Structures are given as structure tokens and as C-alpha cells.
mmCIF file of C-alpha atoms in Angstrom:
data_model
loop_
_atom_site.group_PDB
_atom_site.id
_atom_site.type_symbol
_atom_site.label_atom_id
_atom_site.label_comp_id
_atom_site.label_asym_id
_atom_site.label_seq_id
_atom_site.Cartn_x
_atom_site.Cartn_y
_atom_site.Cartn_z
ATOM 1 C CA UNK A 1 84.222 29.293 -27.870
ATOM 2 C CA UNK A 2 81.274 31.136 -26.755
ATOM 3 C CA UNK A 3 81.077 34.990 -27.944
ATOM 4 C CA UNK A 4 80.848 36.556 -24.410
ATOM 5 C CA UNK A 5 82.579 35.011 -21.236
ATOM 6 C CA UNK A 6 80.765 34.662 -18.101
ATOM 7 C CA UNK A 7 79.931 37.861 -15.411
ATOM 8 C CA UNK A 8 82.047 37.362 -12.614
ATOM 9 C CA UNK A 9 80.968 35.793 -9.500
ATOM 10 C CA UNK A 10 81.707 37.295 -6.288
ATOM 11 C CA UNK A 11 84.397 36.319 -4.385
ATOM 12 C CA UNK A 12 84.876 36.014 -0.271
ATOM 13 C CA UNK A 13 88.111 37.819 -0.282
ATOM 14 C CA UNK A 14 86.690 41.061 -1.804
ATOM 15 C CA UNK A 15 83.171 40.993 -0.135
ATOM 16 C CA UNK A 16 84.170 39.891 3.208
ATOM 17 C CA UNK A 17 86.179 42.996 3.467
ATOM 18 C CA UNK A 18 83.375 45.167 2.451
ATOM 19 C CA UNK A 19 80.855 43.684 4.223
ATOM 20 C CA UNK A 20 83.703 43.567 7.574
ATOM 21 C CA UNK A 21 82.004 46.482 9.517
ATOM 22 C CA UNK A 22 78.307 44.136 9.475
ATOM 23 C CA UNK A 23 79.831 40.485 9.124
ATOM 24 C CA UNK A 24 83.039 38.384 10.053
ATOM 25 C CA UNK A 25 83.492 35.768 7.506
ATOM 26 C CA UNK A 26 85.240 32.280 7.560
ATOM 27 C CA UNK A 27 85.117 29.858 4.991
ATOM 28 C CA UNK A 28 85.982 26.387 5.495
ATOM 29 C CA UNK A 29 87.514 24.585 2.366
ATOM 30 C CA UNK A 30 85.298 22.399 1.611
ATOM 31 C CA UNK A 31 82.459 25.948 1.265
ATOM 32 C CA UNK A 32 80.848 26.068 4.483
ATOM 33 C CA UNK A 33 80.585 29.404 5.536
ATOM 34 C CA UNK A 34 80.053 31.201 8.884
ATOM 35 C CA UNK A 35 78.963 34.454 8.976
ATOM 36 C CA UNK A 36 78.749 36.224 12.333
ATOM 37 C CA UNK A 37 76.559 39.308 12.922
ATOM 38 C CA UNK A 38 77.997 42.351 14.922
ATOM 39 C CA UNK A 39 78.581 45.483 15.710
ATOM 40 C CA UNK A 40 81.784 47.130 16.864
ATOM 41 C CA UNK A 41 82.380 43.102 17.738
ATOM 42 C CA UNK A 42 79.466 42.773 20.029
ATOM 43 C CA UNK A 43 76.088 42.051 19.534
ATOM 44 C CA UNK A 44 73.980 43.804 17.152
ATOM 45 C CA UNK A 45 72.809 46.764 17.524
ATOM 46 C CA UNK A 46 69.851 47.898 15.272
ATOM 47 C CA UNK A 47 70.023 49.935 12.702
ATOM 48 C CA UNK A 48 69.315 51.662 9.452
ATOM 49 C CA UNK A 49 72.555 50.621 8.036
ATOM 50 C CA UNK A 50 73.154 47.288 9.511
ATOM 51 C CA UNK A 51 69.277 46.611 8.570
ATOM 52 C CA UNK A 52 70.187 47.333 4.899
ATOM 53 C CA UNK A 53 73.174 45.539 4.735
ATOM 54 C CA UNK A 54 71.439 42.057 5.955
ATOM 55 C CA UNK A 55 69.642 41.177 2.349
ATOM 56 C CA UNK A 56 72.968 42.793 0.260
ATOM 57 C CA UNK A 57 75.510 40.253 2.112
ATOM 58 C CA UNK A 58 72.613 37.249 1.578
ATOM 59 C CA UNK A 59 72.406 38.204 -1.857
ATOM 60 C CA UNK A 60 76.252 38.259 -2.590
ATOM 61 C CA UNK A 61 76.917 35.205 -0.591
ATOM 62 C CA UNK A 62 73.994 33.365 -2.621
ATOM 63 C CA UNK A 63 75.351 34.546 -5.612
ATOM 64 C CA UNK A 64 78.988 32.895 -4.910
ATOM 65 C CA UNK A 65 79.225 29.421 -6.388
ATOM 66 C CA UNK A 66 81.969 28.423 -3.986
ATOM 67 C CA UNK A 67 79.455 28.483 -0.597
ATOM 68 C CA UNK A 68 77.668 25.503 -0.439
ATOM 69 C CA UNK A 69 76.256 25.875 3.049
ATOM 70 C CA UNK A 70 75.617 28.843 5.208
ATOM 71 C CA UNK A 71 76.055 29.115 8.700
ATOM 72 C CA UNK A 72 74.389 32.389 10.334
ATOM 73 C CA UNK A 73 75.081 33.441 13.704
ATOM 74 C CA UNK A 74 75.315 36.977 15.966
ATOM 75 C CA UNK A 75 78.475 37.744 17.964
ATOM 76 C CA UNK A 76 78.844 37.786 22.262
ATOM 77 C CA UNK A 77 76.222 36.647 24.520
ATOM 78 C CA UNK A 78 73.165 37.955 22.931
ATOM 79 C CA UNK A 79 71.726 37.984 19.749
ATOM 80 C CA UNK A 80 70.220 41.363 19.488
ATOM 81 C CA UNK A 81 69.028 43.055 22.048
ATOM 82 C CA UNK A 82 69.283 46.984 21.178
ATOM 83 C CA UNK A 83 69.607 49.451 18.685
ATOM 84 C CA UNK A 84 72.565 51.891 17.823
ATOM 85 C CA UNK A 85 72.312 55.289 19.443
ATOM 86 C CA UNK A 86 72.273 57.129 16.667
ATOM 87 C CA UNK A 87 70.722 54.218 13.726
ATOM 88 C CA UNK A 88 67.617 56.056 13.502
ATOM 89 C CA UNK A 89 68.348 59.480 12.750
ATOM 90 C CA UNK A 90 67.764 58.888 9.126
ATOM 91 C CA UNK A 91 64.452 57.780 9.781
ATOM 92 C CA UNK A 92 63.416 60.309 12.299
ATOM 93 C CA UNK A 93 64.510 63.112 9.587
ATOM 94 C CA UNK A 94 62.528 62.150 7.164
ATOM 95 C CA UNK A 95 60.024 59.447 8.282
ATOM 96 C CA UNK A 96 58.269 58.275 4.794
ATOM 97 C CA UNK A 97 61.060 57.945 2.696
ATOM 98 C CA UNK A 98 62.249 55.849 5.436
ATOM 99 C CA UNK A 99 59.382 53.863 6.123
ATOM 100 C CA UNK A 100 59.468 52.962 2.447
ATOM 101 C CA UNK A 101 63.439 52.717 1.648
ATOM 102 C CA UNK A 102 64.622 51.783 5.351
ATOM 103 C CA UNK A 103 61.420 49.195 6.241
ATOM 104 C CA UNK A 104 59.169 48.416 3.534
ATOM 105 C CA UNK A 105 62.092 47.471 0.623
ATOM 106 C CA UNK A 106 64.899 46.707 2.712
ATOM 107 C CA UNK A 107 63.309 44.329 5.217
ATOM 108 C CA UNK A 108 61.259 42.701 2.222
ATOM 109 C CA UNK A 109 64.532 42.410 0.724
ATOM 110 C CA UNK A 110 66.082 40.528 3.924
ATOM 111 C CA UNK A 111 63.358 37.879 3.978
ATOM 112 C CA UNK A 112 62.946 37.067 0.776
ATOM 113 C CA UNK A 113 67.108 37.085 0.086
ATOM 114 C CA UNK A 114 67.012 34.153 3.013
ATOM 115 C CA UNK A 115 64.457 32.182 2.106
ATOM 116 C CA UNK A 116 64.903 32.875 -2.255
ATOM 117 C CA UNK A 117 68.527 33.692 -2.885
ATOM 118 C CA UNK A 118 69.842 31.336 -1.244
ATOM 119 C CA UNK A 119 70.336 27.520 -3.090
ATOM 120 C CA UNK A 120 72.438 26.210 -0.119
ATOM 121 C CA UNK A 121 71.253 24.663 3.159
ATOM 122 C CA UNK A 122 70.937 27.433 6.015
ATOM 123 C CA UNK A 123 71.925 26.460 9.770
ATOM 124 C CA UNK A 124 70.708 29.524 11.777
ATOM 125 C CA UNK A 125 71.968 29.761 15.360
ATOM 126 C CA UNK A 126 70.302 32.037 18.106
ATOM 127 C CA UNK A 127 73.509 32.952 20.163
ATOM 128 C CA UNK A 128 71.207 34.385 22.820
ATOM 129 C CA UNK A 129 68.497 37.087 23.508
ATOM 130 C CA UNK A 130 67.261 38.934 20.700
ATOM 131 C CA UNK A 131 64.184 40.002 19.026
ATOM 132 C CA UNK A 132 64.481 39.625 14.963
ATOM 133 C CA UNK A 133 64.955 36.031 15.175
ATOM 134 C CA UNK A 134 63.171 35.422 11.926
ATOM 135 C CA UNK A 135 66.570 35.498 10.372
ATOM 136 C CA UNK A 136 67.342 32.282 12.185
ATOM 137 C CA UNK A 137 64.487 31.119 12.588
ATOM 138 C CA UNK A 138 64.061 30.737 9.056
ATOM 139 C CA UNK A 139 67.259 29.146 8.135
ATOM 140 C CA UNK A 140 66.275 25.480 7.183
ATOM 141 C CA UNK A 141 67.707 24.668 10.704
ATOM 142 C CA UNK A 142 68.013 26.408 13.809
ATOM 143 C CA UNK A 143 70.013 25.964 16.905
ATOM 144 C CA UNK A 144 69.768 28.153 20.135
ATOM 145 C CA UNK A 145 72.261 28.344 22.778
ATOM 146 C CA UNK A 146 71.393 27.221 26.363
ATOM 147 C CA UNK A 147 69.590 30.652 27.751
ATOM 148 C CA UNK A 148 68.729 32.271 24.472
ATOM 149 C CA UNK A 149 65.433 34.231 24.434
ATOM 150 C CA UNK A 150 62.770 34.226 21.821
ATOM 151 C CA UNK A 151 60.249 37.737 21.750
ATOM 152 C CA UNK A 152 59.101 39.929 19.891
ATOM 153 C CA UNK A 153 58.670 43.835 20.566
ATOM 154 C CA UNK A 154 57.306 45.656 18.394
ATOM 155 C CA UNK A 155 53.941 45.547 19.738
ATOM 156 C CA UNK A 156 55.074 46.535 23.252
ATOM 157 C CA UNK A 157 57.125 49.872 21.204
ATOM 158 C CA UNK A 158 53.808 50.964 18.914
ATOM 159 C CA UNK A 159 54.780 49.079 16.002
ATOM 160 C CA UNK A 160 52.399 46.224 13.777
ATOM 161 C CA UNK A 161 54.543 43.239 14.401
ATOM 162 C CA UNK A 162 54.403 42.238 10.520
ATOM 163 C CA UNK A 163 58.145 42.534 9.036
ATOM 164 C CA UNK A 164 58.883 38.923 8.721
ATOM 165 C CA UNK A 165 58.635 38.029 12.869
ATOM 166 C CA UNK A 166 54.935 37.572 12.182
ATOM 167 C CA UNK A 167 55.678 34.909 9.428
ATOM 168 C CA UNK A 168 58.247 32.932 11.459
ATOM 169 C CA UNK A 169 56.140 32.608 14.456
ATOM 170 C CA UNK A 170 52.607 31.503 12.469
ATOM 171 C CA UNK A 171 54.533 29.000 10.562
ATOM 172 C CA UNK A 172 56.345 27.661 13.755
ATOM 173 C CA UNK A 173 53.537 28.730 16.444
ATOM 174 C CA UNK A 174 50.616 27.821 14.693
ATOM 175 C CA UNK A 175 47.616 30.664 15.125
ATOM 176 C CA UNK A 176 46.875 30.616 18.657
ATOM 177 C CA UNK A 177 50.060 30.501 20.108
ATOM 178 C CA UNK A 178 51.702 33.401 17.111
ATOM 179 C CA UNK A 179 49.063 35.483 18.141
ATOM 180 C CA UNK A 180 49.857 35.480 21.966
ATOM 181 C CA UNK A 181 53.731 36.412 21.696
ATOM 182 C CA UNK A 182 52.933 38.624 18.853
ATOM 183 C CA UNK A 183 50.724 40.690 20.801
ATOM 184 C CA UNK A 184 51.852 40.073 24.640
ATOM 185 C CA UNK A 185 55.922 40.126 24.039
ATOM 186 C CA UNK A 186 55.931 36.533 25.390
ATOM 187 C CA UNK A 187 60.007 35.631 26.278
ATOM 188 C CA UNK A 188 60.146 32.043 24.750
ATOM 189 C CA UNK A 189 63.019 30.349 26.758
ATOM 190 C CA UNK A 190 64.590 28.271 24.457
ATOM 191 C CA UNK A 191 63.676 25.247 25.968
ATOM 192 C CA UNK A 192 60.104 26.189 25.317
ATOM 193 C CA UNK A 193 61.269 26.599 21.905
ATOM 194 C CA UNK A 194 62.544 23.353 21.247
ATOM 195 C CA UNK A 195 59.447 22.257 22.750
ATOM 196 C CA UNK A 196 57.307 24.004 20.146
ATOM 197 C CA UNK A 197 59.084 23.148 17.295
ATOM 198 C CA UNK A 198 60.898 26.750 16.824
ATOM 199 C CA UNK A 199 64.125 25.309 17.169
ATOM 200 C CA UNK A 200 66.153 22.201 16.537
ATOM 201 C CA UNK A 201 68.233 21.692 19.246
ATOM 202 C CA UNK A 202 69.213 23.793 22.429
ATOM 203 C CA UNK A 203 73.456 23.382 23.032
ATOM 204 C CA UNK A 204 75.727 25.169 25.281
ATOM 205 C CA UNK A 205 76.434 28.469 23.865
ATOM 206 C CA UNK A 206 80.264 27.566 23.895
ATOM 207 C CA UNK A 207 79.534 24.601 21.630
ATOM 208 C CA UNK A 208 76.782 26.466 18.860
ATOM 209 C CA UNK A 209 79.539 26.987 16.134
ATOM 210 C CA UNK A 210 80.635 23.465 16.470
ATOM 211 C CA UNK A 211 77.489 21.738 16.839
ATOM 212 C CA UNK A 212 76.735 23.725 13.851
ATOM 213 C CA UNK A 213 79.954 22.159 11.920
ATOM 214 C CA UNK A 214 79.030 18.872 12.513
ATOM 215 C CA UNK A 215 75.165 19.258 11.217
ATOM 216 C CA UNK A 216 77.428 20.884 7.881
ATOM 217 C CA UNK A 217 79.859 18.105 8.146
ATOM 218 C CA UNK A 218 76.866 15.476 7.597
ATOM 219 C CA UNK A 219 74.824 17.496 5.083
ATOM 220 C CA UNK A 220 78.408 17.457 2.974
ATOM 221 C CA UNK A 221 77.993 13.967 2.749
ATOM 222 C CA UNK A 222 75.809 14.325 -0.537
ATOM 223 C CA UNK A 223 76.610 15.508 -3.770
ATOM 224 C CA UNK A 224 76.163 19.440 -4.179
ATOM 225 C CA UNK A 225 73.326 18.557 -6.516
ATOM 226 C CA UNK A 226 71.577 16.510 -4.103
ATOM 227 C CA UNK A 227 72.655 19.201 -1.022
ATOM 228 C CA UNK A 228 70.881 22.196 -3.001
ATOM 229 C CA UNK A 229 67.873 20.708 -4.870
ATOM 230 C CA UNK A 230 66.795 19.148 -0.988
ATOM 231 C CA UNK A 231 67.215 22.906 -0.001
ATOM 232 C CA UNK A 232 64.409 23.655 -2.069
ATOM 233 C CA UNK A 233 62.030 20.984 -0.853
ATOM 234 C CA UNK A 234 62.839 21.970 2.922
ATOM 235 C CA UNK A 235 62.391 25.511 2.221
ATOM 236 C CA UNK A 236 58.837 24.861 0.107
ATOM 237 C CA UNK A 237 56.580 26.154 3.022
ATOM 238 C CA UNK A 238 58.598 29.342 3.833
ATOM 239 C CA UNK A 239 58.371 30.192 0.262
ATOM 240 C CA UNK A 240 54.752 30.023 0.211
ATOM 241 C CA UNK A 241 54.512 31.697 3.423
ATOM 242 C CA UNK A 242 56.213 34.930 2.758
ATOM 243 C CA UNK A 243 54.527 35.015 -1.158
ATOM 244 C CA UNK A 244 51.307 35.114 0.448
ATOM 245 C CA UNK A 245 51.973 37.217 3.951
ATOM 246 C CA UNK A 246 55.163 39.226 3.801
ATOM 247 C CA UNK A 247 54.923 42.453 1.547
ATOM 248 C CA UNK A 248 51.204 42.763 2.482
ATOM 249 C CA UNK A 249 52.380 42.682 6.492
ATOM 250 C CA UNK A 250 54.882 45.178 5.489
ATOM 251 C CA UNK A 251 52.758 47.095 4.076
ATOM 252 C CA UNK A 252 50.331 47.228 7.118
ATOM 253 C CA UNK A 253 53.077 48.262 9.516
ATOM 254 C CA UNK A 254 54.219 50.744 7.495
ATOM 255 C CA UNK A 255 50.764 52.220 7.062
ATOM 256 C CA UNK A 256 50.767 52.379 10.942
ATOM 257 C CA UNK A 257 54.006 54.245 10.935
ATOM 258 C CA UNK A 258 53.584 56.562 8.724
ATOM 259 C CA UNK A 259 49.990 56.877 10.754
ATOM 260 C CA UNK A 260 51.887 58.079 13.777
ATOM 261 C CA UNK A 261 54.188 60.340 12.012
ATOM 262 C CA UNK A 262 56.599 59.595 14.760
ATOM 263 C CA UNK A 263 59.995 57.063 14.761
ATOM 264 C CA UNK A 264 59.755 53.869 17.408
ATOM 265 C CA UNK A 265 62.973 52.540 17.074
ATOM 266 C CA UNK A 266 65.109 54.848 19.279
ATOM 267 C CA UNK A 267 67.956 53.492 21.837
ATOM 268 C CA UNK A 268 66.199 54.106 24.955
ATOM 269 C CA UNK A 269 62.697 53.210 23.859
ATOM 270 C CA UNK A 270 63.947 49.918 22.783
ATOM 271 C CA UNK A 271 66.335 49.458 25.897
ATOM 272 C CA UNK A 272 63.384 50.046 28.101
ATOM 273 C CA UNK A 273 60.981 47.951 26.412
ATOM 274 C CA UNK A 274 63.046 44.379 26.687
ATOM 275 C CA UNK A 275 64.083 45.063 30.239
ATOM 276 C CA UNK A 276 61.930 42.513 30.997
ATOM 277 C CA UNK A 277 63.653 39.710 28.798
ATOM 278 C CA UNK A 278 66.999 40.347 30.873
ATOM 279 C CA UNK A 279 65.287 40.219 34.260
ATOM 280 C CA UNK A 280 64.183 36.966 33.274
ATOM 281 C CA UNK A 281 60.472 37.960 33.073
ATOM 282 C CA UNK A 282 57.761 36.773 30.710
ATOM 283 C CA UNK A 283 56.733 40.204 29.621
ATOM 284 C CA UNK A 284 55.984 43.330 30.802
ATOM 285 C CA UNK A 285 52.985 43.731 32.590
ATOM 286 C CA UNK A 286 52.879 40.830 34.788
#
């Protein structure tokens, strides 16, 4: 018998209650998990907190040996779309701790837990509008539902686009096309998406979760071995894309932040700025 015993693992019962205010949590026997994104039950609405709390539930879920595929998904009819009244006080208060503790180590932290600290297959599903849909995006697969939205604001609100948005779209985009949503706010139906090679499929939004179930149910098929060390081919480019672009992107748009001196991610400047999105436009200044 060895002389120490083994650190425990984390299990779902405990950290699905703690995490129950960010995530709800449902575990199928056989370890396929679904995680759904909200706030208050609804879609998400951005901030400091639920930011934060994105990389410490990837990390705890990667770290429990009973998941053995991850299904990642918001809650309602849009993905996210807004940001909590009040989820940026913190960072107006005192904008460069902030930048750094808030932006620049959590969001680094949310990336790299997807794409590092996770050893089982991803299925990321775009429930609807939203901009930060790098965190589906990046899963290993994506689905959209049937009038989801793909954009990207943070040029249009005074903010470098380079927290992990910039990474998804140049691997998926190429150049050319990256550097037109990144700068113009470009709505990507999700049609176009498919199109483009963004997402996988486009299903009703009724039938995401189960569409999803049946991609797990087939990827099951194969021993866990075989199921995790694939993960790590699949997920080979996103690796080397965020070692060689994330923290430095960070880094850039936190510069520009801190440049400003001034917040970007209030309520109503982010509720104006993707107007556009729900009137069906493809940005806004045409």
C-alpha cells in the first residue's frame, strides 16, 4: 500500500451546487455532461463574476474523472446578448486592478481552461444571439440553433477585440474575412456560419440538446482512451493558436483600456451597441 492516498477529485454533487448561481448541471450515467449557462435562468448576462466563474467551473469539471464528454450550452433564446446592470461596478471603481484581475487573468484563464484543461471531447452549442462565442466556438464541435447570431462588439464599444474572439474567428475565418467582423461587427447568421466552416451543423433550437446527445451518444462508442487521446489531436490547432496569440492579444486590449482610463462594458452601452443584431441588421452603420 502506497504511503499517501490519492487528493480527492471533485465531485458533481458538491460543485454543481456551488457553481448553481452560473451553471445548471446534468449528468447522464454513462458521464456526459451538460452544462447550461445563465443568469437568474435566462440568458447571460455579462459580468465580472459570471466572467470569473467560466475558467473555475472548466477547471473543476476537467478535473473530475467521471465526465467524459462535455456539453456547453447558454439558457432561453439567446446566447448572450447583455451585461448585468450592476457587473461592472468593480471595474469602474478601480479600473487597473480590474483590467488585470477581471480581463487579463481571468479571461486568459477561460480560454486556455477550454482548450487545455479539458481531456474530454467538447460539443459547444450557440443557443442563439450572443457575442463571446469563442467559448463555443472552440469546443471541438459546435452546433447553432436555427436563428443564432455570430458578432463581435467590442470594436463597435471602444474595446481591441483580442480576448479570445479574435482567435476563434482567424482560425475559423481565415485573415480576410476575421478582420472584417472583427472590425465592422458583421452579424454572421448562422447559416453563413455553417457555410464558413464556424459551425457544424445549424438545428432547430428545440432540438440543440438532443442533437447534441446523439453526436455524445456516437463519440461513446470508443473506449475512453481512444475518446480522450483523439481530443487531443482535434484540439492540436487551437492549442497552438492561443500559445502564440492569446495572452499577447490580451495584453493589447488591456493596454487600450487602461489607455482610456474609462470602463466599456456598462448595461446600456452594450444594449445599445447590438441593437442592430436584434433588428436583424448586419451592423451598425449601414
Amino acid at each position: 500500500m502506497s504511503l499517501q492516498e490519492f487528493v480527492p477529485t471533485p465531485r458533481l454533487q458538491e460543485y454543481s451546487e456551488r457553481f448553481r448561481d452560473f451553471y445548471t448541471m446534468t449528468r447522464r450515467a454513462d458521464g456526459v455532461l451538460l452544462v447550461e449557462a445563465h443568469t437568474m435562468g435566462g440568458p447571460v448576462q455579462l459580468s465580472v463574476e459570471n466572467h470569473r466563474s467560466l475558467g473555475q467551473m472548466l477547471k473543476t469539471v476537467g478535473a473530475d474523472p467521471e465526465n467524459e464528454i462535455l456539453i456547453l450550452t447558454g439558457s432561453g433564446e439567446e446566447f448572450m446578448m447583455g451585461s448585468d446592470p450592476d457587473g461592472f461596478a468593480l471595474e469602474e471603481a478601480d479600473m487597473e486592478y480590474w483590467a488585470y484581475e477581471y480581463a487579463y487573468k481571468d479571461g486568459r484563464i477561460n480560454v486556455n481552461a477550454l482548450v487545455n484543461d479539458l481531456e474530454i471531447p467538447t460539443i459547444g452549442l450557440l443557443n442563439g444571439p450572443g457575442f463571446h462565442s469563442e467559448i463555443v466556438l472552440m469546443c471541438d464541435i459546435t452546433l447553432a440553433a436555427e436563428g443564432a447570431t455570430i458578432f463581435d462588439l467590442h470594436y463597435d464599444i471602444g474595446s481591441v477585440p483580442a480576448d479570445g474572439i479574435h482567435n476563434a474567428f482567424q482560425e475559423l475565418l481565415g485573415v480576410k474575412r476575421a478582420a472584417y467582423a472583427l472590425l465592422t461587427g458583421e452579424a454572421i447568421s448562422a447559416e453563413q456560419a455553417l457555410e464558413w466552416g464556424m459551425v457544424n451543423e445549424v438545428v432547430p433550437r428545440d432540438q440543440l440538446i438532443a442533437r447534441a446527445y446523439q453526436i455524445a451518444d456516437h463519440i461513446m462508442t470508443q473506449p475512453r482512451t481512444v475518446r480522450r487521446l483523439t481530443t487531443q489531436i482535434v484540439r492540436r490547432p487551437w492549442k497552438q493558436r492561443i500559445a502564440g496569440d492569446l495572452d499577447g492579444g490580451f495584453g493589447i486590449q488591456m493596454f487600450g483600456h487602461i489607455a482610456k482610463k474609462r470602463a466599456v462594458h456598462g448595461a446600456g452601452h452594450i444594449r445599445s451597441t447590438v441593437d442592430y443584431v436584434r433588428q436583424g441588421r448586419k451592423n451598425n452603420f449601414d
